[in-house]
Short mmCIF file of C-alpha atoms in Angstrom, two decimals:
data_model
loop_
_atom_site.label_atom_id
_atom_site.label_comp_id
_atom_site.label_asym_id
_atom_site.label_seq_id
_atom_site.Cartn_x
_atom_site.Cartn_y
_atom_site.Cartn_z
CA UNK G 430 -18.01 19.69 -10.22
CA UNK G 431 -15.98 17.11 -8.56
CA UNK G 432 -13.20 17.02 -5.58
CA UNK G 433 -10.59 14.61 -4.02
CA UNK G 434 -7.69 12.49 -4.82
CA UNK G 435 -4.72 13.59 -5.92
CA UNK G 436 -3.18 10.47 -6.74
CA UNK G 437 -5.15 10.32 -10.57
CA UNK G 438 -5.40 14.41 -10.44
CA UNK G 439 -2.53 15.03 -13.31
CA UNK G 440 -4.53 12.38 -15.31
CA UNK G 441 -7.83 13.12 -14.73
CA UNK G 442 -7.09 17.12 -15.43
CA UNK G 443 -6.02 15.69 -18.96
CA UNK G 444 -9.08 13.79 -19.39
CA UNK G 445 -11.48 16.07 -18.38
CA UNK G 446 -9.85 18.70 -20.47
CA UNK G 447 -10.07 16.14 -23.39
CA UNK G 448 -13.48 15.40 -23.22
CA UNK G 449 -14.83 19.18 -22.48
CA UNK G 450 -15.05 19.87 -26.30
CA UNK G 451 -16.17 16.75 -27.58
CA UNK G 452 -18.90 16.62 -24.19
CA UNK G 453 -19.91 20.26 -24.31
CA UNK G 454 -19.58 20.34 -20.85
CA UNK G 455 -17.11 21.93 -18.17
CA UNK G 456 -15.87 20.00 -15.34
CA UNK G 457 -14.43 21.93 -12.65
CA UNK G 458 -12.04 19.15 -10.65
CA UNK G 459 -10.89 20.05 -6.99
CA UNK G 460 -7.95 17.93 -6.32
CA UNK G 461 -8.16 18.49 -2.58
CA UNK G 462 -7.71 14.62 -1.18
CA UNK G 463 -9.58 11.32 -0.49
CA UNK G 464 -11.00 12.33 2.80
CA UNK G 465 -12.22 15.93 1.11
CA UNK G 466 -13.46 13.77 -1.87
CA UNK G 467 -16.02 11.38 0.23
CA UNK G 468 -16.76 14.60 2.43
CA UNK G 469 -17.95 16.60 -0.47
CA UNK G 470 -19.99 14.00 -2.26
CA UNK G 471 -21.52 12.72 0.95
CA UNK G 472 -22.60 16.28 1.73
CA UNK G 473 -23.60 16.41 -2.06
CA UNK G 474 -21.37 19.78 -2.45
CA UNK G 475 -19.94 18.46 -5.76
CA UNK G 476 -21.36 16.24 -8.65
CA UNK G 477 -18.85 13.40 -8.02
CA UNK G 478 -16.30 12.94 -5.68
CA UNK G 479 -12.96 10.96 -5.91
CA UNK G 480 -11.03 8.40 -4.06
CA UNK G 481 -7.79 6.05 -3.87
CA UNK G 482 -8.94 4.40 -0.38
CA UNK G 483 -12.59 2.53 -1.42
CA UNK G 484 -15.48 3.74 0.90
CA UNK G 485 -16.25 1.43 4.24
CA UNK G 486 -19.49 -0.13 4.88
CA UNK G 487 -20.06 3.08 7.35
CA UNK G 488 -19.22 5.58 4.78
CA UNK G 489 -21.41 3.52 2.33
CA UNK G 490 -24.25 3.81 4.49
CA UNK G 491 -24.32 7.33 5.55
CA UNK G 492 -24.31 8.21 1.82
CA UNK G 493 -27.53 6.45 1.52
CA UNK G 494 -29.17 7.59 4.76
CA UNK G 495 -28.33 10.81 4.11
CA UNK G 496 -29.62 10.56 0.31
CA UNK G 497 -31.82 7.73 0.01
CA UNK G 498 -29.84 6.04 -2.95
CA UNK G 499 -26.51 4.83 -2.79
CA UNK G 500 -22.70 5.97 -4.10
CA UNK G 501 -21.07 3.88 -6.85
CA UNK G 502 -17.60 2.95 -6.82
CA UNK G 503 -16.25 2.59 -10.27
CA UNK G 504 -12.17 2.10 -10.95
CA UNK G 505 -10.42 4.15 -13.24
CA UNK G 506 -6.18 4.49 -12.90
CA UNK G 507 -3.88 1.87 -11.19
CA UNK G 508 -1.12 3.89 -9.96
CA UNK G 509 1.61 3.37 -6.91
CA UNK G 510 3.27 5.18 -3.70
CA UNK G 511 6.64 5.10 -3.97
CA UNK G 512 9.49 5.75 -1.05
CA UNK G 513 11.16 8.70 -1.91
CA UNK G 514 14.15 10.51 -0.70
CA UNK G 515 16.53 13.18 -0.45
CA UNK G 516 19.95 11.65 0.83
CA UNK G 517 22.97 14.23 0.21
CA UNK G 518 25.62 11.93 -2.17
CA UNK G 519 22.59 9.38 -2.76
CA UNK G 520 21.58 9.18 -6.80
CA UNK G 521 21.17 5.43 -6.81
CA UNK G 522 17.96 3.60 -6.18
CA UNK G 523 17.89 2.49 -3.22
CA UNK G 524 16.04 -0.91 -1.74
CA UNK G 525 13.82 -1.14 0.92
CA UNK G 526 12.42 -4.47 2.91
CA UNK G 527 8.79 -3.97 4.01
CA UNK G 528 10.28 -4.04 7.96
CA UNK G 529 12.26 -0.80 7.18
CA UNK G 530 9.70 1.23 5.54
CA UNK G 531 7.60 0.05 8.67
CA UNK G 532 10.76 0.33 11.17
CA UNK G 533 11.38 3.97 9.45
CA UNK G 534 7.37 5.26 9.97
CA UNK G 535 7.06 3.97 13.34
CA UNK G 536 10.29 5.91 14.60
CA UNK G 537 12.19 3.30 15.59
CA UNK G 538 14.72 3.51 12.67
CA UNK G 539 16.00 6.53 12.41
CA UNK G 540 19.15 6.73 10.62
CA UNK G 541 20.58 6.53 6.90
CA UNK G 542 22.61 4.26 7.64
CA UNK G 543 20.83 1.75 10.18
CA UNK G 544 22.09 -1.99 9.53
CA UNK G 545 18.07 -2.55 8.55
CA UNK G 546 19.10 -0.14 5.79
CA UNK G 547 22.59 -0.62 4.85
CA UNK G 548 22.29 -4.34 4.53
CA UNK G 549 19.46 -4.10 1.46
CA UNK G 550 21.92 -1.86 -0.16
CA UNK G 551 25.09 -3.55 -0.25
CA UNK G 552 28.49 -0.96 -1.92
CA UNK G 553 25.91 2.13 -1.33
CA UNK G 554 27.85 4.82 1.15
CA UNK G 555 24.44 5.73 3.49
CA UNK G 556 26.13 8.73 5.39
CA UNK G 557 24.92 8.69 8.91
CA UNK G 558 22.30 11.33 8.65
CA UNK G 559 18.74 11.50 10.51
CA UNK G 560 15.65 10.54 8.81
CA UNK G 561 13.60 13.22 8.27
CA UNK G 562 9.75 11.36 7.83
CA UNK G 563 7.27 13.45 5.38
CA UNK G 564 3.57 12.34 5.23
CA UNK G 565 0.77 13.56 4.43
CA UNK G 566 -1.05 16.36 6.65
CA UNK G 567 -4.96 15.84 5.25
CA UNK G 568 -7.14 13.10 4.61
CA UNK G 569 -5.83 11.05 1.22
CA UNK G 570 -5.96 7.89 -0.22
CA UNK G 571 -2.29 8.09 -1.16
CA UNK G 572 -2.02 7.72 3.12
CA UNK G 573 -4.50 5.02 3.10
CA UNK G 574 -2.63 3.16 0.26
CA UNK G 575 0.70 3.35 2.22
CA UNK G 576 -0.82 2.84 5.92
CA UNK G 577 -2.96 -0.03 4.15
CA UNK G 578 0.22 -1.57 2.81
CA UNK G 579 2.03 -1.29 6.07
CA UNK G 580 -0.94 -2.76 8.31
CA UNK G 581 -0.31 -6.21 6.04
CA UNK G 582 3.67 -6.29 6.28
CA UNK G 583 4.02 -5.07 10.38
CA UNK G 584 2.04 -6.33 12.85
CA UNK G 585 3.12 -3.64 15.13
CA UNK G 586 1.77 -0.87 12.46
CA UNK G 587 -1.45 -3.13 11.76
CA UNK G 588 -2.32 -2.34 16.16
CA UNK G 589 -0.66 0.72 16.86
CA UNK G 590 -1.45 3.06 13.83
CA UNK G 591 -3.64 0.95 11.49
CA UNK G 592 -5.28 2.07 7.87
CA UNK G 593 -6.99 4.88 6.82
CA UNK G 594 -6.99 7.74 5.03
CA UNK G 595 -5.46 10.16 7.96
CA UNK G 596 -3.65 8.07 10.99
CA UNK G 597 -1.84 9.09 14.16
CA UNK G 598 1.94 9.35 12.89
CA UNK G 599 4.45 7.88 15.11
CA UNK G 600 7.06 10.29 13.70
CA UNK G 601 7.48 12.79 10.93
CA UNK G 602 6.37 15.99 8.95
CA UNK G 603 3.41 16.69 7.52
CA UNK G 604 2.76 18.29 3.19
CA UNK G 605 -0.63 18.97 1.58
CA UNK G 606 -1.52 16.77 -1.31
CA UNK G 607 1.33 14.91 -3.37
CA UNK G 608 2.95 17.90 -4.76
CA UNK G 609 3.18 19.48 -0.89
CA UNK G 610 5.24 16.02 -0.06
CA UNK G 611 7.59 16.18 -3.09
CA UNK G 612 8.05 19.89 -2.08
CA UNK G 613 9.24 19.02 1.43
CA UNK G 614 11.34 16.35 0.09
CA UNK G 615 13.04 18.20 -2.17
CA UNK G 616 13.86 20.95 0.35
CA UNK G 617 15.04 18.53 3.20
CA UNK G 618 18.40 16.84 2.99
CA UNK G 619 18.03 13.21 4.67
CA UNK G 620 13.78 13.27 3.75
CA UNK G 621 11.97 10.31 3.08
CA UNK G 622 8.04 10.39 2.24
CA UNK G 623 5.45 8.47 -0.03
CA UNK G 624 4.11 10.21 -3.30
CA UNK G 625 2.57 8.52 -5.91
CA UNK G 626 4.62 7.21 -8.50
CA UNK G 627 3.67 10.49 -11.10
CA UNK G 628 4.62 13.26 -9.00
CA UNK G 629 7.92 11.24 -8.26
CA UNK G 630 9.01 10.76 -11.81
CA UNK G 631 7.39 14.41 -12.65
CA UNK G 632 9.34 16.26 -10.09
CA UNK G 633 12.55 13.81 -10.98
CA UNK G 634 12.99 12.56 -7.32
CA UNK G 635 14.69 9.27 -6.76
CA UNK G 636 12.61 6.54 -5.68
CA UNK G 637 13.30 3.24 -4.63
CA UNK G 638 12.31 -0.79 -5.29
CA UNK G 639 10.35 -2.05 -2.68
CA UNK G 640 10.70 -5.94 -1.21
CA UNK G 641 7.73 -8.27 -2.40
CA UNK G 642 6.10 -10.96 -0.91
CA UNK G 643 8.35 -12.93 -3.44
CA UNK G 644 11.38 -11.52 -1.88
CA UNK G 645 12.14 -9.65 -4.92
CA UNK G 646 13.13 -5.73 -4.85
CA UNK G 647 11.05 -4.36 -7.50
CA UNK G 648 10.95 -0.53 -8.78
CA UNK G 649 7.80 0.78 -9.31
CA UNK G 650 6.46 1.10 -13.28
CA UNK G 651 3.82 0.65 -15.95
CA UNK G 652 4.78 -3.59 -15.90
CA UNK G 653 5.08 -3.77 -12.07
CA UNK G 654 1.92 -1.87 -10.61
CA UNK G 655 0.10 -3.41 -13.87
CA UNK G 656 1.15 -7.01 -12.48
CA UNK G 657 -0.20 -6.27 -8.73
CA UNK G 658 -3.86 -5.36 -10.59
CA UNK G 659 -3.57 -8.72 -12.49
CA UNK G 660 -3.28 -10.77 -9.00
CA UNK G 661 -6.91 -10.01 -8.60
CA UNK G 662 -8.79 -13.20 -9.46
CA UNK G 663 -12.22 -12.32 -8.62
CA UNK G 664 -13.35 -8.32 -9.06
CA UNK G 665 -15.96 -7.90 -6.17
CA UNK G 666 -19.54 -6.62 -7.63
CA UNK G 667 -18.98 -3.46 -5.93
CA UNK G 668 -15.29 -2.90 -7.33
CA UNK G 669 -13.93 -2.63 -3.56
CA UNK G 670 -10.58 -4.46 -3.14
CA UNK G 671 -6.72 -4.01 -1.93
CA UNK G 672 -3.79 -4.63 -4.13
CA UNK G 673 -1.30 -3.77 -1.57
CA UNK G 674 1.26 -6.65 -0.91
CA UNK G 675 -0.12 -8.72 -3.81
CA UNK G 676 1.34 -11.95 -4.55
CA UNK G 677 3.70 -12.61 -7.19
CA UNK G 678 7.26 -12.45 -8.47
CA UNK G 679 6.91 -9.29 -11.00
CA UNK G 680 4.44 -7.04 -8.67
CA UNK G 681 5.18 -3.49 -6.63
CA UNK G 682 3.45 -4.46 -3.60
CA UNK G 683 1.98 -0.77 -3.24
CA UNK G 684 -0.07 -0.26 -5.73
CA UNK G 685 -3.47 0.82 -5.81
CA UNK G 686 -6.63 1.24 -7.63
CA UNK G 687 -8.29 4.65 -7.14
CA UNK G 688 -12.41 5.27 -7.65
CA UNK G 689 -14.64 7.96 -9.12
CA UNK G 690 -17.72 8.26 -6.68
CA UNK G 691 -20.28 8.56 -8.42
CA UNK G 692 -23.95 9.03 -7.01
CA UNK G 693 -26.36 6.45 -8.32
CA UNK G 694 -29.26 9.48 -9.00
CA UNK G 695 -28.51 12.24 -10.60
CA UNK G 696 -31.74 14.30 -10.97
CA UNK G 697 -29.73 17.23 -13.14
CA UNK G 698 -30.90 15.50 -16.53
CA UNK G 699 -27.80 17.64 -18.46
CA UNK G 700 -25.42 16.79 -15.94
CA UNK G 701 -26.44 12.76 -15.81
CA UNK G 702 -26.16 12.79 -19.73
CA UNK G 703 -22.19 14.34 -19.51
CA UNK G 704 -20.99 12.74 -16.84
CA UNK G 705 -22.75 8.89 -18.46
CA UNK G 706 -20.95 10.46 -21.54
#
C-alpha cells in the first residue's frame, strides 16, 4: 500500500498496474497528496509513501526517531505546474512574467487585463474581468512546487507566504488534489490555478509559457521540463534538490522532480522482494 502525490498519480496507476502481473503482487496507491503521503509513511500506515516536495531535515528525523532507521528518497517522474485559466474569448496561450504569477497570488493583481498582464501579451483582447485564484486546499507537493518557485522569483512571497506543501493564501479558492483544481477552473469564468502539466493537457485546459531566468517565455513540455532536470550539475547523495527557476535559455522554470518514500527496513520479506522488484 502506498499514498500521496498526485502530481505522478496518472503515471504511477499505469505502472503499478503494469508491473502487478509480471510482480505477482497488488499495489493499492492512495493518491491523496504530498502532505498525506509523508503523514502516512511516517506513521507507517502504508508500505511507501509519495512526494513532489523532498522531506526537510525535521521530517527526516522524526521518521527515524519514530522508527529507528531512516526514509529513502528516490526520484522517479520530472513533471511541471503550469498556470492555467479560464478567460471567456481567451483560446490563445497566454505569457506570464514571474512578477505576475507572484503579483496575481499575493492579491495585488487582480484583473485580466492589468498592464502587468496585458503588456506580456501584446494583440491579445484581456476583457476586464476579476481573477478568480484556485489553489490547492490540502497538503501537496504540486503547492510546494509552485510556492517553492515563487519564494525564488518575489521577495515579497519568499517573507510573507514562503514554501511548503500547504501555505497561508493571500487570496483565492481552494480544490482537492489536481483534478479538484482543473474542476474549479473549468467551472469558473476568469479562473486561474496551478495543475501539473498532465491534468492540464488531459482535461484540455489552456495553459500558458512562463518567463525564465533567460527572459524567455517558454510553454511547458517533454523538451522544456526535461532541460530544467539537466541544469542539475551535481545530484546530492540523498536525491534532495529544487529545479524551480533553473538556469538556462530552453528550461520551464517550474518544474519538479517528485520522490517515492521508501522506508530503508522493510521486515515483510514478500513485500521487500516486490517493491525491490
Amino acid at each position: 500500500t502506498g499514498a500521496g502525490a498526485t502530481f505522478p498519480a496518472p503515471i504511477y496507476q499505469k505502472w503499478f498496474n503494469d508491473y502487478q502481473s509480471i510482480g505477482n503482487v497488488q499495489i493499492n496507491y492512495q493518491p491523496n497528496g504530498s502532505g498525506g503521503g509523508i503523514k502516512a509513511v511516517t506513521e507507517g500506515t502504508v508500505d511507501f509513501g509519495a512526494s513532489d516536495m523532498p522531506l526537510n531535515d525535521d521530517q527526516l528525523k522524526a521518521f527515524k526517531d519514530k522508527h529507528g532507521y531512516r526514509v529513502l528518497l528516490f526520484p522517479t517522474v520530472i513533471g511541471a505546474d503550469v498556470p492555467t485559466y479560464n478567460v471567456p474569448g481567451i483560446t490563445q496561450e497566454l505569457n506570464f512574467t514571474p512578477e505576475a504569477l507572484a503579483g496575481i497570488f499575493l492579491g495585488h493583481i487582480t484583473s485580466w487585463n492589468d498592464p502587468a498582464i496585458a503588456k506580456s501579451n501584446p494583440g491579445v483582447k484581456l476583457p476586464n474581468a476579476k481573477i478568480v485564484v484556485v489553489h490547492r486546499s490540502e497538503g501537496s507537493g504540486t503547492t510546494f512546487c509552485w510556492t517553492d518557485y515563487l519564494s525564488k522569483i518575489s521577495p515579497e512571497w519568499k517573507t510573507k507566504v514562503g514554501k511548503n506543501t500547504s501555505v497561508d493564501w493571500p487570496t483565492g479558492i481552494g480544490g482537492k488534489g489536481n483534478d479538484g483544481v482543473a474542476g474549479l477552473i473549468k467551472q469558473q469564468q476568469g479562473a486561474l490555478g496551478y495543475v501539473e502539466l498532465i491534468y492540464a493537457v488531459k482535461n484540455h485546459l489552456p495553459y500558458g509559457k512562463v518567463q525564465n531566468q533567460a527572459g524567455k517565455f517558454i510553454k511547458a513540455d517533454l523538451q522544456s521540463v526535461n532541460a530544467a532536470a539537466a541544469s542539475v550539475k551535481q545530484m546530492p547523495a540523498d536525491f534532495r534538490v529544487s529545479i524551480t527557476d533553473a538556469p538556462g535559455a530552453a528550461v520551464y522554470p517550474i518544474s519538479t522532480f517528485t520522490w517515492l518514500l521508501i522506508p530503508e527496513k522493510i521486515s515483510d520479506a514478500a513485500k521487500r522482494k516486490a517493491l525491490v522488484g
